[in-house]
XYZ file of C-alpha atoms in Angstrom:
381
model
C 103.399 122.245 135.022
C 100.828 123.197 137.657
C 96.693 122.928 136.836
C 96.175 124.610 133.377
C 92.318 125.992 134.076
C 89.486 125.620 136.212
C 86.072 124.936 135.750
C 83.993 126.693 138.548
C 80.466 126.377 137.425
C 79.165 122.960 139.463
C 79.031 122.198 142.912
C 82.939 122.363 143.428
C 85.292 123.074 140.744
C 86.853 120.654 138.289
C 91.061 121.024 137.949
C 92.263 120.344 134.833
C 95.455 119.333 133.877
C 95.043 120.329 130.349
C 94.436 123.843 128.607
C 90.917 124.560 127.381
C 92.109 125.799 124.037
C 95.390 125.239 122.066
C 97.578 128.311 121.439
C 96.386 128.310 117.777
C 92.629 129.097 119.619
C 91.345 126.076 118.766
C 88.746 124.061 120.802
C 91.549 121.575 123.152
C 88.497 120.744 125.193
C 85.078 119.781 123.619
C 82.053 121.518 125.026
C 80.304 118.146 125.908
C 83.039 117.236 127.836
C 82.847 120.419 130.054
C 79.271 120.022 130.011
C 79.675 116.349 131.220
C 82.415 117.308 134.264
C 80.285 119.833 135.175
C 77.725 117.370 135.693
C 79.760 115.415 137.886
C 80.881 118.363 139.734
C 77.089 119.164 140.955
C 76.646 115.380 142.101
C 75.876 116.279 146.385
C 78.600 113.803 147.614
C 81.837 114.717 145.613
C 84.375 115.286 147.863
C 86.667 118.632 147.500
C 86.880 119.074 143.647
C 87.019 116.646 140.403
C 90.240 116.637 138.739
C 90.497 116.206 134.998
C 93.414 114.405 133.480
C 95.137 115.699 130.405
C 94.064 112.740 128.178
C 89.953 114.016 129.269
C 87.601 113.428 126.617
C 83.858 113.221 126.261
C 82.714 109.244 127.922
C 79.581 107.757 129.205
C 77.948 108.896 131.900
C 81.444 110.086 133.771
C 84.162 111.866 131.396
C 87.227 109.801 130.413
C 90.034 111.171 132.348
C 88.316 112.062 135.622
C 89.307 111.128 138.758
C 86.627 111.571 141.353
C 86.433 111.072 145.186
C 83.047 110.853 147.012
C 81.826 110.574 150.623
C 79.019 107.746 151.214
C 78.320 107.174 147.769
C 79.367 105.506 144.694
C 78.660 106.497 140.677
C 79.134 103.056 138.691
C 79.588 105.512 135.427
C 82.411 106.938 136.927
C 84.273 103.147 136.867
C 82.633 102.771 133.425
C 82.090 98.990 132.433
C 85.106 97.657 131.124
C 85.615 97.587 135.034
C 89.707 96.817 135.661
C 90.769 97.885 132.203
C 94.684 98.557 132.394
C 98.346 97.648 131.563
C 101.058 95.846 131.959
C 104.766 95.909 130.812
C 108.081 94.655 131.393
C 111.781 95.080 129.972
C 113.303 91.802 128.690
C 117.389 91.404 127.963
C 116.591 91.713 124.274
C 117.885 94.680 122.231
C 116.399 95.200 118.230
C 119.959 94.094 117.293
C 117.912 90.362 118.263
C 115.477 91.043 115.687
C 116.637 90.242 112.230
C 114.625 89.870 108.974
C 111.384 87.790 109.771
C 111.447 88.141 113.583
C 108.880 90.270 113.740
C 106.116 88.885 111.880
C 107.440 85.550 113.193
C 107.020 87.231 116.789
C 103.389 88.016 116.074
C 101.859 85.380 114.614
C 102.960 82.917 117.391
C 101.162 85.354 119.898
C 98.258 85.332 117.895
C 97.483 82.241 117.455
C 98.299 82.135 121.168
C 96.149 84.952 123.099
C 92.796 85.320 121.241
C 91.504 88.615 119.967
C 88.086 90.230 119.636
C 85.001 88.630 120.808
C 87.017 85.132 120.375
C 88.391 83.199 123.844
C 90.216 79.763 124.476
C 87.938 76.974 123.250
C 88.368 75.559 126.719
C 89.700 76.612 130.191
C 93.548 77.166 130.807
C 95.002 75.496 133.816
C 96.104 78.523 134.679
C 92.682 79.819 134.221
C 91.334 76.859 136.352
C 93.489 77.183 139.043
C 92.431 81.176 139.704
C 89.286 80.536 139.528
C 89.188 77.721 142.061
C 90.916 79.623 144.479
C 89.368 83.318 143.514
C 85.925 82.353 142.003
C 83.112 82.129 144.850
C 80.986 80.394 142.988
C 80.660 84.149 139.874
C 82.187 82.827 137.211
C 80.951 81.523 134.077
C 82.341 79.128 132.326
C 83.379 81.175 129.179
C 84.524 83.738 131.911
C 87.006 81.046 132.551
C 87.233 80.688 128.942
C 87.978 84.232 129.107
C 91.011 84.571 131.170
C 93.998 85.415 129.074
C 92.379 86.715 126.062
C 93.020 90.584 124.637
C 89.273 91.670 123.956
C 88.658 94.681 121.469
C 88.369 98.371 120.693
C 91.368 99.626 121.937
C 93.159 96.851 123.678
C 96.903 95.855 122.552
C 99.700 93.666 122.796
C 103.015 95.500 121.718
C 106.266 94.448 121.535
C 108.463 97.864 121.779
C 112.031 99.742 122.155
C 113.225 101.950 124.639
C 115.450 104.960 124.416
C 118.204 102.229 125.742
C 117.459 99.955 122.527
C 116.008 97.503 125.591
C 112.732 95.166 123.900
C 110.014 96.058 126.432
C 106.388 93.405 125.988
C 103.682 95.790 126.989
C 99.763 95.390 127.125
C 96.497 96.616 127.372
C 93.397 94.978 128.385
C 90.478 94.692 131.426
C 87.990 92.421 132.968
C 86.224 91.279 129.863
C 82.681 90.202 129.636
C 82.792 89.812 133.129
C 83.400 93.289 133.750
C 81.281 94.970 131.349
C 78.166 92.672 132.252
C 78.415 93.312 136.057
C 79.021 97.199 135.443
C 75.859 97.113 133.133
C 73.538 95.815 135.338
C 74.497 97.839 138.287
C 74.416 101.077 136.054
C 71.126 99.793 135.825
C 70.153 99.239 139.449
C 71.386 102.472 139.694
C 68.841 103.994 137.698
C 65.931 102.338 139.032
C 67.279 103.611 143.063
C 67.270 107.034 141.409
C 63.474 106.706 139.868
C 62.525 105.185 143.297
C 64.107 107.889 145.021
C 62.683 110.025 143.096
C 65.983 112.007 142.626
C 66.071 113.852 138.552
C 70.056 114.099 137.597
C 70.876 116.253 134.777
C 72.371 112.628 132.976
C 70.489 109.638 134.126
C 74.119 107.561 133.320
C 75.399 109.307 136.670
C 72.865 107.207 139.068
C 74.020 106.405 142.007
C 74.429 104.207 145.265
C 74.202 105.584 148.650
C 76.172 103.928 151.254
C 73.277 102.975 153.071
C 71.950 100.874 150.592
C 72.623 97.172 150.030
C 73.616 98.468 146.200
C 76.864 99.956 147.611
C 78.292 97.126 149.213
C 77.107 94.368 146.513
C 78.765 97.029 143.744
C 81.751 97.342 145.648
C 82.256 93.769 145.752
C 81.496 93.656 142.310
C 83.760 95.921 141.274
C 86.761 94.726 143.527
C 86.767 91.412 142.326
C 86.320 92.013 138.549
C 89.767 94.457 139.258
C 91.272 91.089 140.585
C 89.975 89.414 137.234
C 91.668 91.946 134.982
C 94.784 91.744 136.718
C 95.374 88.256 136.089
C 93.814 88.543 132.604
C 97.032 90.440 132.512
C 99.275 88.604 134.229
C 98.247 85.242 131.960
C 98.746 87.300 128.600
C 101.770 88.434 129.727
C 103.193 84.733 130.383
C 101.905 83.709 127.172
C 103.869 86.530 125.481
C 106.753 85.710 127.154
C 106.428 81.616 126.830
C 106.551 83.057 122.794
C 109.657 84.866 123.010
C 111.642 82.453 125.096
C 110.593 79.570 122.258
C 112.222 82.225 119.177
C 114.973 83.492 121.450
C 117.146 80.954 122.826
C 118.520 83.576 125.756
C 115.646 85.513 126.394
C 114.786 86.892 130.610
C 112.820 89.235 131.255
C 114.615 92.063 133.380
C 112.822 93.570 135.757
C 109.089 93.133 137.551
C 106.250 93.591 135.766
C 104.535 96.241 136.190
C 100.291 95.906 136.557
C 98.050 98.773 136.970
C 94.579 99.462 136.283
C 93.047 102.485 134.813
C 89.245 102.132 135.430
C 88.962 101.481 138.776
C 87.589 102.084 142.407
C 90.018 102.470 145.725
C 89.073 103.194 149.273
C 91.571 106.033 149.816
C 92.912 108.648 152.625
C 92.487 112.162 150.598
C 92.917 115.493 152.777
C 92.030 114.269 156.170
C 88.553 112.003 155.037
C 88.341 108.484 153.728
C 86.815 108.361 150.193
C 85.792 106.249 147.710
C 88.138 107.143 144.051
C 86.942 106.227 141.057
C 89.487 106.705 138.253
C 88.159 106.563 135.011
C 90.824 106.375 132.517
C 93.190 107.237 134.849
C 95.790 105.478 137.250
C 97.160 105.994 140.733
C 100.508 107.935 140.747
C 101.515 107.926 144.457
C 104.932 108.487 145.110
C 107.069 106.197 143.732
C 104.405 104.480 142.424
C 105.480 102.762 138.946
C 102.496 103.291 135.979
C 102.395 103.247 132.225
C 101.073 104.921 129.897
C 100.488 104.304 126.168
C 100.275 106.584 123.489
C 99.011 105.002 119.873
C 99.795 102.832 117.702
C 102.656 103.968 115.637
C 103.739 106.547 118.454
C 105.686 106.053 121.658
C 104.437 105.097 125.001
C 105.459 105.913 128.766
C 107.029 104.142 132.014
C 106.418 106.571 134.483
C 106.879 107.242 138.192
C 104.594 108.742 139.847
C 105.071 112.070 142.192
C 102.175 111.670 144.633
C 100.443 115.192 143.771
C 97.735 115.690 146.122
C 95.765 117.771 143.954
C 95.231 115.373 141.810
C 94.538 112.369 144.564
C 97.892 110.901 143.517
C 96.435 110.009 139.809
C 97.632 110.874 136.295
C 96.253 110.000 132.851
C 96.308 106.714 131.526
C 97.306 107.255 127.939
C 97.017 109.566 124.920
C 93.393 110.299 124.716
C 91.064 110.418 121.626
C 90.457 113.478 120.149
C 87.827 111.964 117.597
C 85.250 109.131 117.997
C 85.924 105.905 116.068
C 83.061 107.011 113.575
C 84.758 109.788 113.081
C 88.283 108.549 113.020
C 86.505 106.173 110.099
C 84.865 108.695 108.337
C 87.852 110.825 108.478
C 91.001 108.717 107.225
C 91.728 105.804 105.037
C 93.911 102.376 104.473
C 96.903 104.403 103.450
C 96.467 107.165 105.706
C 96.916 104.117 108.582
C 99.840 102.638 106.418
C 101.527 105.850 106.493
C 101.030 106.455 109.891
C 102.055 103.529 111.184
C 104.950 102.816 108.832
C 108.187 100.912 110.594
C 105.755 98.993 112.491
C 104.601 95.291 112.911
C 100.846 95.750 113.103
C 97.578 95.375 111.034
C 96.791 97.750 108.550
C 93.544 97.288 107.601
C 89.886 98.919 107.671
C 89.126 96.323 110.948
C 91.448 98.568 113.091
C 91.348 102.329 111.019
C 89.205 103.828 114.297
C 92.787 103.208 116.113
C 94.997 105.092 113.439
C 97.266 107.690 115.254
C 95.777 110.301 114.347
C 92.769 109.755 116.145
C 94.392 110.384 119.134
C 95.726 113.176 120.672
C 99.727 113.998 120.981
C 101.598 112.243 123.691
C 103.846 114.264 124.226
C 101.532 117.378 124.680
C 99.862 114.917 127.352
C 102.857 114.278 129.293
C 104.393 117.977 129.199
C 100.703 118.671 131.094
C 101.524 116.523 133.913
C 105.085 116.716 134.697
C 103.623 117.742 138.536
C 102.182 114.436 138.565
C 104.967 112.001 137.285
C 108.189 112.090 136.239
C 109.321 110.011 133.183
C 111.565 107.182 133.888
């Protein structure tokens, strides 16, 4: 399916991979969200157009979904601050014939009480942990960043154990830099703002400052950002070992079959796009060069994708990175209840409680409808 509309009121247009209304008429894509890519559009240093993902909603500063390439200049909205944020997945030899009565609760207990959730971390350093750091730290990290590596986080971050359309068990997760990330994306938003002031250069949202190249910002944010992406990546890698250490204890057998496959989905890459080097940010988005391997998630209760990417250049060789909201958590709250979440999520191994209601299914937009918007960009596998 080629780009669904255009949006041709900013500096260059915005491609979008998704319709602006639904064929009942409905509203498919929020105003603010047009608004807010518009916005990005009339920043003086994007490079050729933006291109909006079919998972874009309304985010801070820079839209959720966009993928934007810029010349001598870097937004730190446009990474967002849970800086690295992605997933990871691989197929084990397991099929759900493996799982009989218990296994599953069994299952997800022991990786509870394994890979801490929420605000919590290890009580002390892995050596795993420890031996990253020594050889990746340069003197950044905190101790209870340490503390840090190999833990889930919140909001919308998951460990799922799931079934393919072979019957093979897949692990598959979701989960970024951290604290780390989010303090170091904070506080150059910040900087960001102040250059701006002292620039004396008005922006239509003060959350799209920027850094000029030619500033020491650039290069410090840059480095920032690049090693929080390494971070994430083996928070990743370390939950992923821990899930697997779990399986292998329940299931005598148990391999994994196949690499794992790691990719972020709030990130920043130096990339070749149309004859000029560029700075990408994808924000909520991943890179879907060809051949490239990528998942992407839908919500709980409803099936996810392994993808391969089809290295569209229209898109700079990206595609979404999951379902997409199409309500806030407030709303999602406000809007359905315990048993709504119960119902929705029926069949499944999960919490069902009011802690995780903003995450109910139906707060999220149809997968499906998502990936029959991109099938230019990857191909299903």
């Amino acid at each position: 399916m080629p780009i669904h509309s255009v949006l041709d009121r900013g500096r260059v247009p915005v491609k979008m991979w998704t319709p602006l209304l639904r064929d009942d008429g409905s509203t498919n894509v929020e105003s603010a969200t047009l608004d807010q890519l518009t916005n990005i559009a009339n920043l003086p240093f994007v490079f050729r157009h933006v291109a909006a993902m079919p998972d874009v909603h309304l985010g801070k500063g820079a839209t959720v979904g966009s993928v934007i390439a810029t010349h001598k200049a870097v937004v730190p909205a446009a990474v967002g601050v849970d800086i690295g944020c992605g997933m990871a997945a691989v197929r084990t030899n397991l099929t759900s014939r493996d799982f009989g009565d218990g296994a599953l609760l069994k299952l997800r207990s022991s990786i509870e009480r394994g890979i801490p959730v929420g605000f919590n971390s290890h009580k002390r350093p892995t050596e795993a942990a420890l031996d990253w750091a020594s050889k990746a730290d340069g003197g950044r990290l905190s101790e209870k960043n340490v503390c840090q590596l190999g833990t889930l986080g919140g909001g919308n971050h998951f460990i799922e154990i799931c079934v393919d359309t072979e019957d093979s068990v897949w692990i598959m997760l979701h989960s970024g830099s951290r604290n780390l990330g989010n303090s170091l994306a904070e506080g150059h938003i910040r900087n960001a703002k102040k250059l701006m002031k002292a620039m004396e250069i008005q922006l239509d949202d003060a959350d799209l400052a920027w850094f000029p190249e030619e500033s020491a910002h650039f290069e410090a944010y840059v480095r920032d950002v690049e090693f929080a992406q390494r971070y994430a990546m083996e928070n990743r890698r370390l939950m992923m070992a821990e899930v697997i250490r779990n399986m292998a204890r329940q299931f005598p057998d148990f391999a994994t079959d196949g690499e794992i496959i790691n990719c972020h989905h709030n990130y920043l890459s130096r990339e070749h796009h149309f004859g000029e080097d560029v700075i990408v940010t994808r924000k909520g988005a991943i890179r879907a060069r060809k051949g490239d391997l990528g998942i992407i998630p839908g919500s709980m209760g409803t099936r996810s994708y392994i993808v391969r990417g089809l290295g569209n250049p229209e898109s700079f060789d990206s595609c979404s990175h999951g379902a997409g909201r199409r309500m806030s958590r407030t709303k999602a709250k406000a809007t359905f209840t315990v048993a709504d979440l119960e119902a929705q999520t029926r069949g499944v191994e999960c919490r069902k409680d009011k802690g995780v209601l903003d995450e109910i299914p139906g707060a999220y937009k149809d997968i499906d409808e998502v990936m029959a918007n991109q099938t230019d960009l990857v191909e299903i596998v």
